[in-house]
Short mmCIF file of C-alpha atoms in Angstrom, two decimals:
data_model
loop_
_atom_site.label_atom_id
_atom_site.label_comp_id
_atom_site.label_asym_id
_atom_site.label_seq_id
_atom_site.Cartn_x
_atom_site.Cartn_y
_atom_site.Cartn_z
CA GLU A 2 -0.02 0.00 -0.01
CA ASP A 3 1.12 3.56 -0.73
CA GLU A 4 1.80 5.71 2.33
CA ALA A 5 0.47 9.19 2.13
CA GLN A 6 3.32 11.72 2.10
CA ALA A 7 2.98 15.01 3.87
CA PRO A 8 3.25 18.00 1.58
CA ALA A 9 6.66 19.68 1.62
CA VAL A 10 6.88 22.87 3.67
CA PRO A 11 8.39 25.85 1.74
CA GLU A 12 11.75 26.91 3.13
CA GLU A 13 10.47 30.45 3.68
CA THR A 14 7.92 29.31 6.33
CA VAL A 15 10.36 27.31 8.47
CA PRO A 16 11.23 29.39 11.42
CA GLN A 17 14.82 30.42 12.00
CA ASP A 18 16.64 28.51 14.68
CA THR A 19 17.20 31.12 17.35
CA THR A 20 19.09 28.70 19.73
CA ARG A 21 22.25 28.76 17.45
CA ILE A 22 25.06 30.70 18.98
CA ALA A 23 28.10 31.69 16.96
CA LEU A 24 31.55 30.80 18.22
CA ILE A 25 34.57 31.94 16.20
CA THR A 26 38.10 30.84 16.96
CA ALA A 27 41.16 31.84 15.01
CA LYS A 28 44.82 30.98 15.60
CA GLY A 29 48.12 32.06 14.14
CA ASN A 30 48.65 35.62 12.85
CA VAL A 31 45.06 36.72 13.10
CA ARG A 32 44.14 40.10 11.35
CA ALA A 33 40.84 41.77 11.03
CA PHE A 34 40.06 44.88 9.00
CA ARG A 35 36.96 47.12 9.11
CA THR A 36 36.59 50.70 7.90
CA ASP A 37 36.50 51.99 11.51
CA ILE A 38 39.03 49.73 13.27
CA GLN A 39 41.64 47.12 12.65
CA PHE A 40 43.46 44.61 14.81
CA LYS A 41 46.08 41.88 14.87
CA CYS A 42 46.82 39.15 17.38
CA ASP A 43 48.08 35.62 17.67
CA SER A 44 44.70 34.02 18.56
CA LEU A 45 41.09 35.16 18.87
CA ILE A 46 37.85 33.77 20.36
CA PHE A 47 34.51 35.46 19.76
CA PHE A 48 31.43 34.21 21.51
CA GLN A 49 28.20 35.65 20.32
CA LEU A 50 26.29 34.94 23.56
CA ASP A 51 28.29 37.60 25.50
CA SER A 52 29.39 39.68 22.49
CA LEU A 53 33.06 39.56 23.56
CA ALA A 54 36.01 39.07 21.26
CA ARG A 55 39.02 37.96 23.26
CA LEU A 56 42.40 38.70 21.63
CA TYR A 57 45.53 36.95 22.96
CA ASN A 58 49.29 37.05 22.69
CA SER A 59 50.41 40.64 22.00
CA PRO A 60 47.24 42.03 20.34
CA VAL A 61 47.41 45.48 18.79
CA ILE A 62 44.21 47.46 17.82
CA TRP A 63 44.40 50.74 15.88
CA ASN A 64 42.05 53.24 14.39
CA GLU A 65 43.44 54.99 11.33
CA GLU A 66 41.04 57.90 11.35
CA GLY A 67 41.57 58.73 15.05
CA ALA A 68 45.19 57.74 14.93
CA HIS A 69 44.94 55.65 18.17
CA GLN A 70 46.70 52.49 18.94
CA TYR A 71 45.99 50.06 21.80
CA SER A 72 48.09 47.16 22.96
CA ALA A 73 48.29 44.76 26.04
CA ASP A 74 49.06 41.16 26.89
CA SER A 75 45.39 40.33 26.10
CA ILE A 76 42.41 42.44 25.12
CA SER A 77 38.65 41.85 25.38
CA LEU A 78 36.42 43.77 23.01
CA LYS A 79 32.73 44.25 23.67
CA VAL A 80 30.77 44.50 20.42
CA ALA A 81 27.10 45.73 20.39
CA ASN A 82 25.01 46.30 17.40
CA ASP A 83 27.94 45.43 15.11
CA MET A 84 29.91 48.34 16.74
CA LEU A 85 32.89 48.40 19.09
CA GLU A 86 31.59 49.58 22.38
CA GLN A 87 34.54 49.06 24.88
CA ALA A 88 37.86 47.37 25.27
CA SER A 89 39.50 45.88 28.38
CA LEU A 90 43.27 45.92 28.12
CA MET A 91 44.73 43.46 30.56
CA SER A 92 48.25 43.53 31.83
CA ASP A 93 50.81 45.97 30.39
CA ALA A 94 48.17 48.20 28.77
CA PHE A 95 49.50 50.87 26.44
CA VAL A 96 47.66 53.47 24.39
CA THR A 97 49.20 56.00 21.94
CA ILE A 98 47.33 58.90 20.41
CA ARG A 99 48.93 60.73 17.44
CA GLU A 100 48.72 64.48 17.89
CA GLU A 101 50.92 65.24 14.92
CA GLU A 102 53.45 63.37 12.75
CA ASN A 103 56.06 63.31 15.43
CA CYS A 104 53.98 63.95 18.61
CA TYR A 105 52.27 60.97 20.39
CA ASP A 106 50.44 61.09 23.72
CA GLN A 107 51.26 57.89 25.56
CA ILE A 108 49.35 56.25 28.38
CA LYS A 109 50.54 53.14 30.20
CA GLY A 110 48.85 51.22 33.08
CA THR A 111 48.58 47.68 34.50
CA GLU A 112 44.97 47.57 33.27
CA MET A 113 42.93 49.93 31.09
CA MET A 114 39.32 50.26 30.11
CA ALA A 115 38.60 52.10 26.81
CA TYR A 116 35.15 53.37 25.82
CA PHE A 117 34.23 54.12 22.20
CA ASP A 118 31.64 56.31 20.42
CA SER A 119 29.49 55.10 17.48
CA THR A 120 32.38 55.74 15.02
CA ALA A 121 34.88 53.65 17.01
CA ASN A 122 36.66 56.71 18.22
CA LEU A 123 37.99 56.73 21.72
CA ARG A 124 35.70 58.81 24.01
CA ARG A 125 37.08 57.85 27.44
CA PHE A 126 39.68 55.68 29.12
CA ASP A 127 40.57 54.63 32.62
CA ALA A 128 44.12 53.38 33.38
CA LEU A 129 44.35 51.52 36.65
CA GLY A 130 47.49 50.52 38.58
CA GLY A 131 50.80 52.18 38.08
CA ALA A 132 49.51 54.52 35.48
CA SER A 133 51.86 56.92 33.71
CA ALA A 134 51.38 59.30 30.83
CA ILE A 135 53.09 61.72 28.54
CA PHE A 136 50.90 64.46 26.97
CA PHE A 137 51.79 67.19 24.54
CA LEU A 138 50.08 70.52 25.07
CA LYS A 139 49.36 73.15 22.46
CA GLU A 140 49.87 76.86 22.96
CA ASN A 141 49.05 79.22 20.17
CA ASP A 142 48.50 76.37 17.74
CA ALA A 143 51.92 74.81 18.41
CA PHE A 144 53.08 72.07 20.71
CA ALA A 145 55.06 73.85 23.37
CA THR A 146 54.79 71.72 26.54
CA VAL A 147 55.17 68.10 27.48
CA ASN A 148 53.61 66.84 30.65
CA LYS A 149 54.58 63.64 32.36
CA VAL A 150 52.30 62.17 35.04
CA GLU A 151 52.73 59.13 37.25
CA CYS A 152 49.86 58.01 39.54
CA THR A 153 47.78 55.02 40.59
CA MET A 154 44.76 55.86 38.46
CA LEU A 155 44.27 58.11 35.43
CA SER A 156 41.08 58.81 33.51
CA ALA A 157 40.51 60.99 30.50
CA ASN A 158 37.62 62.20 28.35
CA LEU A 159 38.09 62.77 24.62
CA SER A 160 35.94 64.68 22.13
CA GLY A 161 36.34 64.20 18.49
CA GLY A 162 39.60 62.22 19.07
CA GLU A 163 41.15 65.06 21.00
CA LEU A 164 42.03 64.91 24.73
CA GLU A 165 39.50 67.07 26.52
CA ARG A 166 40.02 66.53 30.27
CA ILE A 167 42.42 64.37 32.31
CA TYR A 168 41.95 63.20 35.90
CA TYR A 169 44.59 61.55 38.00
#
């Protein structure tokens, strides 16, 4: 006897599996390029559930437009709505901000938290533990002063990629 077959369900009506969670791992000379930010590291783990990308073994992140560079022993990036929201630089954190071709503000700390705006430009950072910094200051549209700061904690707000206010 012939068994009655159920009619095929069109693919469009099959509900999407919302229980799938993306996990991305990469090893050995990992590089990623976007228009707003780029990075390189030795290994990467991205877990969609917590939206964290973990970069290991001397990662370096840079933003060409804002001329910022971030490095540490390991970095965790929080991504929300396909945009970089914050970075946690763990152990030997170092940030450079290009002021001009030969002038770079430099911030170093044991750990650092960096917060980004919607265009992936740095808007705030907090350096924790043994923080030190070198900042170039402009007077009459020319760099005239270099400030060196050593403290236990240093925070700064930026606007349009420029240092606005520093707390230590």
